[in-house]
Short mmCIF file of N, CA and C and ligand atoms in Angstrom, two decimals:
data_model
loop_
_atom_site.label_atom_id
_atom_site.label_comp_id
_atom_site.label_asym_id
_atom_site.label_seq_id
_atom_site.Cartn_x
_atom_site.Cartn_y
_atom_site.Cartn_z
N MET A 21 -53.06 79.47 26.23
CA MET A 21 -52.26 80.13 27.41
C MET A 21 -52.67 79.38 28.75
N GLY A 22 -51.68 79.15 29.68
CA GLY A 22 -52.12 78.52 30.85
C GLY A 22 -52.35 79.55 31.96
N GLY A 23 -52.41 79.17 33.01
CA GLY A 23 -52.62 80.23 34.23
C GLY A 23 -53.84 80.05 34.85
N GLU A 24 -53.85 80.69 36.19
CA GLU A 24 -55.12 80.51 36.96
C GLU A 24 -55.53 82.07 37.56
N VAL A 25 -56.80 82.17 37.90
CA VAL A 25 -57.14 83.53 38.15
C VAL A 25 -58.16 83.01 39.48
N GLY A 26 -58.10 83.87 40.52
CA GLY A 26 -59.00 83.55 41.66
C GLY A 26 -59.44 84.73 42.52
N VAL A 27 -60.12 84.51 43.54
CA VAL A 27 -60.61 85.67 44.30
C VAL A 27 -60.67 85.19 45.81
N GLU A 28 -59.98 86.05 46.76
CA GLU A 28 -60.28 85.71 48.23
C GLU A 28 -61.00 86.82 48.93
N SER A 29 -62.02 86.54 49.67
CA SER A 29 -62.75 87.69 50.31
C SER A 29 -62.90 87.42 51.78
N VAL A 30 -62.59 88.55 52.43
CA VAL A 30 -62.77 88.54 53.93
C VAL A 30 -64.02 89.63 54.07
N VAL A 31 -65.04 89.03 54.77
CA VAL A 31 -66.37 89.74 54.95
C VAL A 31 -65.94 91.25 55.75
N GLY A 32 -66.22 92.36 55.38
CA GLY A 32 -66.02 93.54 55.94
C GLY A 32 -64.67 94.27 55.73
N THR A 33 -63.87 93.27 55.03
CA THR A 33 -62.45 93.92 54.70
C THR A 33 -62.28 94.07 53.32
N GLY A 34 -62.67 93.12 52.64
CA GLY A 34 -62.60 93.56 51.06
C GLY A 34 -62.07 91.99 50.28
N SER A 35 -61.82 92.38 49.20
CA SER A 35 -61.33 91.08 48.35
C SER A 35 -60.11 91.29 47.82
N VAL A 36 -59.44 90.13 47.53
CA VAL A 36 -58.07 90.22 46.81
C VAL A 36 -58.42 89.54 45.59
N PHE A 37 -58.24 89.70 44.49
CA PHE A 37 -58.04 89.33 43.17
C PHE A 37 -56.91 88.80 42.72
N TRP A 38 -56.44 87.63 42.45
CA TRP A 38 -55.17 87.25 42.00
C TRP A 38 -55.20 86.59 40.54
N ILE A 39 -54.07 86.76 39.93
CA ILE A 39 -53.95 86.18 38.65
C ILE A 39 -52.56 85.64 38.42
N GLU A 40 -52.45 84.38 37.85
CA GLU A 40 -51.11 83.87 37.61
C GLU A 40 -51.07 83.38 36.14
N LEU A 41 -50.03 83.90 35.60
CA LEU A 41 -49.84 83.88 34.15
C LEU A 41 -48.61 82.94 33.81
N VAL A 42 -48.65 81.98 32.91
CA VAL A 42 -47.47 81.20 32.69
C VAL A 42 -46.73 81.90 31.40
N ALA A 43 -45.50 81.89 31.70
CA ALA A 43 -44.91 82.80 30.77
C ALA A 43 -44.68 81.93 29.33
N THR A 44 -45.19 82.50 28.26
CA THR A 44 -45.20 81.97 27.13
C THR A 44 -44.68 82.87 25.76
N THR A 45 -44.57 82.34 24.79
CA THR A 45 -44.30 83.09 23.60
C THR A 45 -45.52 83.96 23.21
N SER A 46 -45.41 84.98 22.54
CA SER A 46 -46.68 85.93 22.23
C SER A 46 -47.37 85.12 21.04
N PRO A 47 -48.72 85.30 21.05
CA PRO A 47 -49.52 84.57 20.04
C PRO A 47 -49.01 85.07 18.52
N SER A 48 -48.64 86.19 18.49
CA SER A 48 -48.36 86.52 17.18
C SER A 48 -46.86 85.74 16.60
N ALA A 49 -45.93 85.59 17.80
CA ALA A 49 -44.95 84.76 17.45
C ALA A 49 -45.08 83.24 17.00
N ALA A 50 -46.15 82.78 17.85
CA ALA A 50 -46.45 81.48 17.61
C ALA A 50 -47.00 81.27 16.02
N PHE A 51 -47.67 82.19 15.47
CA PHE A 51 -48.33 82.10 14.22
C PHE A 51 -47.25 82.29 13.10
N GLU A 52 -46.26 82.75 13.30
CA GLU A 52 -45.13 83.08 12.45
C GLU A 52 -44.67 81.74 11.86
N GLY A 53 -44.53 81.74 10.63
CA GLY A 53 -43.93 80.54 9.85
C GLY A 53 -45.15 79.88 9.25
N LEU A 54 -46.29 80.13 9.54
CA LEU A 54 -47.58 79.39 9.06
C LEU A 54 -47.88 79.97 7.67
N PRO A 55 -48.05 79.25 6.80
CA PRO A 55 -48.28 79.65 5.44
C PRO A 55 -49.74 80.74 5.52
N ALA A 56 -49.86 81.55 4.74
CA ALA A 56 -50.99 82.51 4.76
C ALA A 56 -52.36 81.85 4.28
N SER A 57 -52.12 80.69 3.67
CA SER A 57 -53.28 79.88 3.32
C SER A 57 -54.06 79.25 4.24
N ALA A 58 -53.19 78.79 5.45
CA ALA A 58 -53.52 78.06 6.44
C ALA A 58 -54.90 78.35 7.15
N ALA A 59 -55.17 79.60 7.31
CA ALA A 59 -56.65 80.13 7.72
C ALA A 59 -57.64 79.81 6.90
N VAL A 60 -57.40 79.84 5.66
CA VAL A 60 -58.47 79.57 4.78
C VAL A 60 -58.92 78.28 4.72
N GLU A 61 -57.66 77.42 4.73
CA GLU A 61 -58.00 75.98 4.65
C GLU A 61 -58.68 75.47 5.93
N ALA A 62 -58.31 76.18 7.03
CA ALA A 62 -58.87 75.56 8.24
C ALA A 62 -60.43 76.02 8.25
N ALA A 63 -60.92 77.11 7.55
CA ALA A 63 -62.33 77.18 7.53
C ALA A 63 -62.94 76.40 6.86
N VAL A 64 -62.52 75.40 6.02
CA VAL A 64 -63.32 74.18 5.63
C VAL A 64 -62.54 73.01 5.81
N PRO A 65 -62.57 72.24 6.86
CA PRO A 65 -61.61 71.29 7.22
C PRO A 65 -62.00 70.04 6.10
N GLY A 66 -60.82 69.83 5.73
CA GLY A 66 -60.65 68.58 4.69
C GLY A 66 -61.05 68.81 3.45
N ALA A 67 -61.52 70.15 3.06
CA ALA A 67 -61.94 70.43 1.90
C ALA A 67 -60.97 71.08 1.03
N ARG A 68 -60.70 70.89 -0.16
CA ARG A 68 -59.80 71.47 -1.16
C ARG A 68 -60.66 72.12 -2.06
N VAL A 69 -60.08 73.31 -2.80
CA VAL A 69 -60.91 74.16 -3.60
C VAL A 69 -60.97 73.57 -4.92
N ARG A 70 -62.19 73.56 -5.55
CA ARG A 70 -62.35 72.91 -6.72
C ARG A 70 -62.90 73.96 -7.72
N THR A 71 -62.53 73.90 -8.99
CA THR A 71 -62.90 74.90 -9.98
C THR A 71 -64.16 74.56 -10.75
N LEU A 72 -65.03 75.53 -10.96
CA LEU A 72 -66.27 75.28 -11.65
C LEU A 72 -66.14 76.37 -12.86
N LEU A 73 -66.26 75.77 -14.19
CA LEU A 73 -66.36 76.79 -15.13
C LEU A 73 -67.68 76.96 -15.81
N TYR A 74 -68.20 78.33 -15.63
CA TYR A 74 -69.67 78.48 -16.16
C TYR A 74 -69.60 79.25 -17.32
N VAL A 75 -70.17 78.54 -18.63
CA VAL A 75 -70.20 79.25 -19.89
C VAL A 75 -71.52 79.86 -19.93
N GLU A 76 -71.89 81.01 -19.92
CA GLU A 76 -73.11 81.68 -19.92
C GLU A 76 -72.87 83.24 -20.47
N ASP A 77 -73.86 83.61 -21.24
CA ASP A 77 -73.88 85.07 -21.90
C ASP A 77 -74.83 85.69 -21.10
N ASN A 78 -75.88 85.32 -20.41
CA ASN A 78 -76.71 86.00 -19.62
C ASN A 78 -76.37 86.60 -18.34
N PRO A 79 -76.17 87.85 -18.13
CA PRO A 79 -75.60 88.34 -16.78
C PRO A 79 -76.33 87.92 -15.79
N ALA A 80 -77.63 88.11 -15.81
CA ALA A 80 -78.50 87.73 -14.58
C ALA A 80 -78.24 86.32 -14.15
N ASN A 81 -77.84 85.23 -14.97
CA ASN A 81 -77.68 84.01 -14.45
C ASN A 81 -76.37 83.98 -14.02
N LEU A 82 -75.41 84.80 -14.56
CA LEU A 82 -73.90 84.71 -14.04
C LEU A 82 -73.96 85.30 -12.64
N THR A 83 -74.65 86.39 -12.35
CA THR A 83 -74.78 87.09 -11.01
C THR A 83 -75.35 86.04 -10.05
N LEU A 84 -76.48 85.45 -10.31
CA LEU A 84 -77.09 84.43 -9.44
C LEU A 84 -76.22 83.38 -8.98
N VAL A 85 -75.48 82.67 -10.01
CA VAL A 85 -74.63 81.38 -9.77
C VAL A 85 -73.37 82.01 -8.84
N GLN A 86 -73.02 83.19 -9.21
CA GLN A 86 -72.00 83.71 -8.40
C GLN A 86 -72.32 84.15 -6.95
N GLU A 87 -73.59 84.63 -6.64
CA GLU A 87 -74.18 84.76 -5.32
C GLU A 87 -74.36 83.19 -4.63
N LEU A 88 -74.90 82.30 -5.46
CA LEU A 88 -75.12 80.96 -4.82
C LEU A 88 -73.61 80.33 -4.36
N LEU A 89 -72.64 80.54 -5.23
CA LEU A 89 -71.40 79.92 -4.89
C LEU A 89 -70.42 80.83 -3.98
N GLY A 90 -71.09 82.03 -3.58
CA GLY A 90 -70.37 82.76 -2.58
C GLY A 90 -70.42 82.20 -1.11
N ARG A 91 -71.34 81.17 -1.08
CA ARG A 91 -71.45 80.48 0.10
C ARG A 91 -70.77 79.13 0.19
N ARG A 92 -70.03 79.03 -0.78
CA ARG A 92 -69.23 77.86 -0.93
C ARG A 92 -67.64 78.17 -1.24
N PRO A 93 -67.08 78.53 -0.10
CA PRO A 93 -65.57 78.64 -0.15
C PRO A 93 -64.85 77.58 -0.90
N ASP A 94 -65.23 76.42 -1.00
CA ASP A 94 -64.60 75.23 -1.59
C ASP A 94 -64.80 75.13 -3.12
N ILE A 95 -65.32 76.12 -3.66
CA ILE A 95 -65.48 76.40 -5.12
C ILE A 95 -65.11 77.72 -5.75
N ARG A 96 -64.12 77.42 -6.61
CA ARG A 96 -63.60 78.72 -7.25
C ARG A 96 -64.34 78.76 -8.67
N LEU A 97 -65.06 79.85 -9.02
CA LEU A 97 -65.93 80.25 -10.15
C LEU A 97 -65.20 80.66 -11.07
N MET A 98 -65.15 80.29 -12.44
CA MET A 98 -64.65 81.05 -13.44
C MET A 98 -65.68 81.26 -14.37
N CYS A 99 -65.83 82.08 -15.42
CA CYS A 99 -66.83 82.57 -16.36
C CYS A 99 -66.40 82.82 -17.59
N ALA A 100 -67.19 82.14 -18.59
CA ALA A 100 -66.76 82.47 -20.08
C ALA A 100 -68.18 82.92 -20.67
N ARG A 101 -68.12 84.11 -21.47
CA ARG A 101 -69.40 84.44 -21.96
C ARG A 101 -69.81 83.87 -23.28
N GLU A 102 -68.74 83.14 -23.96
CA GLU A 102 -69.15 82.48 -25.07
C GLU A 102 -68.42 81.26 -25.21
N GLY A 103 -68.90 80.26 -26.18
CA GLY A 103 -68.50 78.91 -26.21
C GLY A 103 -67.10 78.75 -26.56
N THR A 104 -66.51 79.71 -27.48
CA THR A 104 -65.12 79.34 -27.93
C THR A 104 -64.14 79.71 -26.77
N LEU A 105 -64.42 80.73 -25.96
CA LEU A 105 -63.44 81.25 -24.83
C LEU A 105 -63.80 79.95 -23.73
N GLY A 106 -64.86 79.62 -23.58
CA GLY A 106 -65.24 78.54 -22.56
C GLY A 106 -64.29 77.26 -22.85
N ILE A 107 -64.19 76.79 -24.28
CA ILE A 107 -63.40 75.73 -24.68
C ILE A 107 -62.02 75.93 -24.21
N GLN A 108 -61.37 77.26 -24.49
CA GLN A 108 -60.06 77.67 -24.19
C GLN A 108 -59.86 77.58 -22.72
N MET A 109 -60.84 78.14 -21.96
CA MET A 109 -60.54 78.08 -20.51
C MET A 109 -60.60 76.57 -19.84
N ALA A 110 -61.44 75.67 -20.56
CA ALA A 110 -61.57 74.52 -19.99
C ALA A 110 -60.14 73.59 -20.29
N ARG A 111 -59.62 74.05 -21.43
CA ARG A 111 -58.17 73.56 -21.82
C ARG A 111 -57.22 73.84 -20.91
N SER A 112 -57.11 75.31 -20.57
CA SER A 112 -56.09 75.78 -19.85
C SER A 112 -56.11 75.70 -18.41
N SER A 113 -57.49 75.54 -17.80
CA SER A 113 -57.55 75.62 -16.34
C SER A 113 -58.18 74.43 -15.73
N ALA A 114 -58.36 73.47 -16.66
CA ALA A 114 -58.77 72.22 -16.17
C ALA A 114 -59.92 72.01 -15.03
N PRO A 115 -61.00 72.70 -15.18
CA PRO A 115 -61.86 72.81 -14.23
C PRO A 115 -62.75 71.41 -13.83
N GLU A 116 -62.89 71.08 -12.35
CA GLU A 116 -63.26 70.01 -12.09
C GLU A 116 -64.74 69.69 -12.72
N VAL A 117 -65.49 70.73 -12.92
CA VAL A 117 -67.02 70.70 -13.45
C VAL A 117 -67.35 71.86 -14.26
N ILE A 118 -68.02 71.72 -15.43
CA ILE A 118 -68.32 72.78 -16.27
C ILE A 118 -69.82 72.87 -16.25
N LEU A 119 -70.41 74.04 -16.34
CA LEU A 119 -71.71 74.44 -16.29
C LEU A 119 -71.92 75.25 -17.68
N MET A 120 -72.91 74.68 -18.56
CA MET A 120 -72.92 75.02 -19.84
C MET A 120 -74.44 75.59 -20.22
N ASP A 121 -74.45 76.94 -20.73
CA ASP A 121 -75.54 77.33 -21.23
C ASP A 121 -75.81 76.72 -22.60
N ILE A 122 -76.98 76.61 -23.31
CA ILE A 122 -77.08 75.97 -24.63
C ILE A 122 -77.09 77.17 -25.69
N ASN A 123 -77.95 78.28 -25.54
CA ASN A 123 -78.10 79.17 -26.39
C ASN A 123 -76.95 80.32 -25.99
N LEU A 124 -75.96 80.29 -26.77
CA LEU A 124 -74.87 81.07 -26.67
C LEU A 124 -74.57 81.84 -28.05
N PRO A 125 -74.00 82.94 -28.00
CA PRO A 125 -73.56 83.61 -29.25
C PRO A 125 -72.54 82.94 -29.76
N GLY A 126 -72.63 82.68 -31.19
CA GLY A 126 -71.41 82.00 -31.95
C GLY A 126 -71.70 80.58 -31.46
N LEU A 127 -70.73 79.81 -31.22
CA LEU A 127 -70.81 78.28 -30.88
C LEU A 127 -71.75 78.09 -29.94
N SER A 128 -72.82 77.07 -30.16
CA SER A 128 -73.83 76.84 -29.14
C SER A 128 -73.28 75.88 -27.99
N GLY A 129 -74.08 75.78 -26.92
CA GLY A 129 -73.58 74.87 -26.00
C GLY A 129 -73.31 73.43 -26.28
N LEU A 130 -74.15 73.10 -27.21
CA LEU A 130 -74.09 71.59 -27.53
C LEU A 130 -72.90 71.26 -28.41
N GLU A 131 -72.37 72.34 -29.32
CA GLU A 131 -71.47 72.31 -30.35
C GLU A 131 -70.09 72.36 -29.20
N ALA A 132 -70.29 73.14 -28.42
CA ALA A 132 -68.99 73.30 -27.36
C ALA A 132 -68.84 71.83 -26.64
N LEU A 133 -70.00 71.39 -26.11
CA LEU A 133 -70.13 70.12 -25.43
C LEU A 133 -69.16 69.06 -26.48
N LYS A 134 -69.78 68.92 -27.78
CA LYS A 134 -69.20 67.86 -28.62
C LYS A 134 -67.72 68.11 -28.66
N ILE A 135 -67.13 69.14 -28.86
CA ILE A 135 -65.69 69.57 -28.83
C ILE A 135 -65.10 69.15 -27.66
N LEU A 136 -65.61 69.61 -26.45
CA LEU A 136 -64.81 69.24 -25.23
C LEU A 136 -64.95 67.60 -25.01
N ARG A 137 -65.90 66.80 -25.36
CA ARG A 137 -65.97 65.62 -25.13
C ARG A 137 -65.00 64.59 -26.00
N ASN A 138 -64.55 65.43 -27.18
CA ASN A 138 -63.77 64.67 -28.13
C ASN A 138 -62.29 65.06 -27.90
N ASP A 139 -62.04 65.94 -26.91
CA ASP A 139 -60.71 66.39 -26.51
C ASP A 139 -60.05 65.70 -25.32
N PRO A 140 -59.19 64.79 -25.51
CA PRO A 140 -58.49 64.02 -24.37
C PRO A 140 -58.35 65.08 -23.11
N LEU A 141 -58.05 66.17 -23.43
CA LEU A 141 -57.70 67.11 -22.19
C LEU A 141 -58.90 67.41 -21.32
N THR A 142 -60.12 67.34 -22.06
CA THR A 142 -61.32 67.84 -21.21
C THR A 142 -62.45 66.64 -21.33
N ALA A 143 -62.16 65.42 -21.98
CA ALA A 143 -63.31 64.59 -22.25
C ALA A 143 -63.80 63.91 -20.84
N HIS A 144 -62.95 64.06 -19.92
CA HIS A 144 -63.49 63.25 -18.53
C HIS A 144 -64.34 64.48 -17.56
N ILE A 145 -64.31 65.59 -18.12
CA ILE A 145 -64.99 66.54 -17.17
C ILE A 145 -66.39 66.68 -17.21
N PRO A 146 -67.12 66.45 -16.19
CA PRO A 146 -68.73 66.30 -16.21
C PRO A 146 -69.09 67.82 -16.49
N ILE A 147 -70.08 67.79 -17.80
CA ILE A 147 -70.38 69.26 -18.13
C ILE A 147 -71.83 69.02 -17.96
N VAL A 148 -72.40 70.11 -17.04
CA VAL A 148 -73.92 70.16 -16.68
C VAL A 148 -74.55 71.31 -17.74
N ALA A 149 -75.69 70.91 -18.34
CA ALA A 149 -76.33 71.82 -19.22
C ALA A 149 -77.27 72.83 -18.14
N LEU A 150 -77.25 74.05 -18.51
CA LEU A 150 -78.29 74.90 -17.87
C LEU A 150 -78.93 75.64 -18.87
N SER A 151 -80.04 75.43 -19.15
CA SER A 151 -80.78 76.03 -20.35
C SER A 151 -82.15 76.39 -20.13
N ALA A 152 -82.35 77.34 -20.86
CA ALA A 152 -84.01 77.78 -21.02
C ALA A 152 -84.78 76.84 -21.74
N ASN A 153 -84.04 75.99 -22.72
CA ASN A 153 -84.68 75.21 -23.58
C ASN A 153 -85.11 73.82 -22.76
N ALA A 154 -86.47 74.01 -22.33
CA ALA A 154 -86.93 73.03 -21.26
C ALA A 154 -87.99 72.01 -21.77
N MET A 155 -88.03 71.87 -23.21
CA MET A 155 -88.82 70.67 -23.65
C MET A 155 -88.35 69.41 -23.43
N GLU A 156 -89.26 68.34 -23.29
CA GLU A 156 -88.69 67.20 -23.26
C GLU A 156 -87.67 66.60 -24.10
N ARG A 157 -87.88 67.05 -25.37
CA ARG A 157 -86.93 66.55 -26.50
C ARG A 157 -85.68 67.50 -26.49
N ASP A 158 -85.70 68.70 -25.90
CA ASP A 158 -84.28 69.35 -25.73
C ASP A 158 -83.55 68.71 -24.65
N ILE A 159 -84.18 68.32 -23.57
CA ILE A 159 -83.50 67.52 -22.44
C ILE A 159 -83.05 66.02 -23.05
N ARG A 160 -83.90 65.29 -23.71
CA ARG A 160 -83.35 64.28 -24.16
C ARG A 160 -82.16 64.41 -25.00
N LYS A 161 -82.19 65.15 -25.96
CA LYS A 161 -81.19 65.41 -27.04
C LYS A 161 -79.90 65.74 -26.15
N GLY A 162 -80.00 66.52 -25.21
CA GLY A 162 -78.96 67.14 -24.49
C GLY A 162 -78.27 65.94 -23.77
N ILE A 163 -78.93 65.11 -23.07
CA ILE A 163 -78.39 63.91 -22.23
C ILE A 163 -77.78 62.96 -23.35
N GLU A 164 -78.39 62.84 -24.36
CA GLU A 164 -77.91 61.83 -25.43
C GLU A 164 -76.53 62.28 -25.99
N ALA A 165 -76.50 63.77 -26.13
CA ALA A 165 -75.24 64.48 -26.64
C ALA A 165 -74.02 64.23 -25.74
N GLY A 166 -74.27 63.97 -24.51
CA GLY A 166 -73.44 63.61 -23.45
C GLY A 166 -73.27 64.75 -22.32
N PHE A 167 -74.28 65.28 -22.11
CA PHE A 167 -74.34 66.28 -20.82
C PHE A 167 -74.47 65.24 -19.60
N PHE A 168 -73.84 65.69 -18.52
CA PHE A 168 -73.73 64.79 -17.39
C PHE A 168 -75.11 64.88 -16.61
N ARG A 169 -75.71 66.10 -16.72
CA ARG A 169 -77.13 66.37 -16.15
C ARG A 169 -77.53 67.54 -17.08
N TYR A 170 -79.00 67.71 -16.94
CA TYR A 170 -79.48 68.72 -17.90
C TYR A 170 -80.50 69.55 -16.95
N LEU A 171 -80.14 70.67 -16.58
CA LEU A 171 -80.87 71.61 -15.85
C LEU A 171 -81.51 72.62 -16.45
N THR A 172 -82.86 73.09 -16.27
CA THR A 172 -83.65 74.18 -16.87
C THR A 172 -83.73 75.40 -16.06
N LYS A 173 -83.75 76.37 -16.83
CA LYS A 173 -84.06 77.63 -16.14
C LYS A 173 -85.45 78.04 -16.13
N PRO A 174 -85.70 78.71 -15.02
CA PRO A 174 -85.08 79.51 -14.08
C PRO A 174 -84.32 78.29 -13.23
N ILE A 175 -83.11 78.70 -12.55
CA ILE A 175 -82.37 78.12 -11.75
C ILE A 175 -83.13 77.70 -10.52
N LYS A 176 -83.39 76.47 -9.96
CA LYS A 176 -83.74 76.12 -8.63
C LYS A 176 -82.60 75.87 -7.93
N VAL A 177 -82.69 76.58 -6.97
CA VAL A 177 -81.53 76.61 -5.90
C VAL A 177 -81.16 75.10 -5.29
N ALA A 178 -81.99 74.40 -4.71
CA ALA A 178 -81.71 73.23 -4.15
C ALA A 178 -81.26 72.15 -5.27
N GLU A 179 -81.86 71.99 -6.37
CA GLU A 179 -81.52 71.20 -7.31
C GLU A 179 -80.21 71.59 -8.04
N PHE A 180 -79.90 72.90 -8.12
CA PHE A 180 -78.68 73.35 -8.55
C PHE A 180 -77.51 72.83 -7.76
N MET A 181 -77.55 73.18 -6.34
CA MET A 181 -76.54 72.79 -5.49
C MET A 181 -76.40 71.23 -5.42
N GLU A 182 -77.52 70.50 -5.40
CA GLU A 182 -77.43 68.95 -5.38
C GLU A 182 -76.74 68.51 -6.59
N THR A 183 -77.00 68.99 -7.71
CA THR A 183 -76.37 68.60 -8.90
C THR A 183 -75.03 68.85 -8.92
N LEU A 184 -74.66 70.10 -8.34
CA LEU A 184 -73.09 70.42 -8.61
C LEU A 184 -72.35 69.49 -7.57
N ASN A 185 -72.91 69.12 -6.36
CA ASN A 185 -72.28 68.13 -5.47
C ASN A 185 -72.08 66.74 -6.18
N VAL A 186 -73.19 66.33 -6.90
CA VAL A 186 -73.04 64.97 -7.61
C VAL A 186 -72.06 65.22 -8.53
N ALA A 187 -71.72 66.23 -9.52
CA ALA A 187 -70.95 66.43 -10.34
C ALA A 187 -69.66 66.55 -9.81
N LEU A 188 -69.35 67.13 -8.68
CA LEU A 188 -68.22 67.22 -8.17
C LEU A 188 -67.55 65.86 -7.59
N GLY A 189 -68.52 65.25 -6.89
CA GLY A 189 -68.31 63.99 -6.44
C GLY A 189 -67.73 63.00 -7.54
N PHE A 190 -68.60 63.20 -8.69
CA PHE A 190 -68.00 62.32 -9.87
C PHE A 190 -66.69 62.63 -10.46
N ALA A 191 -66.55 64.06 -10.37
CA ALA A 191 -64.96 64.43 -10.80
C ALA A 191 -64.04 63.82 -9.93
N GLU A 192 -64.27 63.91 -8.44
CA GLU A 192 -63.27 63.34 -7.76
C GLU A 192 -63.07 61.84 -7.57
N GLN A 193 -64.38 61.02 -7.92
CA GLN A 193 -64.04 59.62 -8.30
C GLN A 193 -63.08 59.48 -9.36
N GLU A 194 -63.54 60.12 -10.52
CA GLU A 194 -62.76 60.01 -11.85
C GLU A 194 -61.32 60.19 -11.58
N ALA A 195 -60.95 61.28 -10.79
CA ALA A 195 -59.55 61.74 -10.44
C ALA A 195 -58.83 60.56 -9.69
N ARG A 196 -59.64 60.06 -8.67
CA ARG A 196 -59.02 58.84 -8.00
C ARG A 196 -58.74 57.70 -8.76
N THR A 197 -59.55 57.32 -9.64
CA THR A 197 -59.48 56.14 -10.63
C THR A 197 -58.22 56.39 -11.47
N LYS A 198 -58.14 57.47 -11.90
CA LYS A 198 -57.14 57.79 -12.88
C LYS A 198 -55.79 57.73 -12.03
N ALA A 199 -55.72 58.29 -10.94
CA ALA A 199 -54.53 58.26 -9.98
C ALA A 199 -54.32 56.86 -9.69
N HIS A 200 -55.28 56.00 -9.55
CA HIS A 200 -54.96 54.41 -9.09
C HIS A 200 -54.46 53.84 -10.06
N ARG A 201 -54.95 54.07 -11.68
CA ARG A 201 -54.26 53.47 -12.72
C ARG A 201 -53.01 54.04 -13.11
N GLY A 202 -52.61 55.06 -12.32
CA GLY A 202 -51.30 55.77 -12.70
C GLY A 202 -51.23 56.57 -14.03
N ALA A 203 -52.35 56.81 -14.35
CA ALA A 203 -52.46 57.52 -15.70
C ALA A 203 -52.30 59.04 -15.31
MN1 MN B 20 -77.73 82.22 -23.38
#
């Protein structure tokens, strides 16, 4: 909004305040016609929302990750409590990154990883293990099986966030390469 405001004073007499406004359309009218999502997008300049699928049966870990990602409006979190559902959601929602517990009821995280890596729909998705199995050989076995990274519980916040950023960067690079190939 344009306009000017000023004051003229005469000692012993008083002051005159003045204000000049430029006629304009009302602010609400100016915002009409903008999509409802514009404000949300403006909050994170240049960022688009990416989806993270977390396959985990432990409610405390689910809650912690939900809280951590509450500070990341650029990430939409989806959760699955067991491996079979996780695989279904990965196929139907095409998340950018998957976070996978290993000790799950029914299908283990390692078994789910193998299925996802062998499915052309999901083979490109980086899958980060997040497990209480923290022995050297557990980690080696996980990396050999095809996990993108292997994180151990309890969750270390800085390491978790950094790994997530690396995985998201990898996913974006993959998507760009794919688009470049026209695939
Ligand atoms: Mn578990």
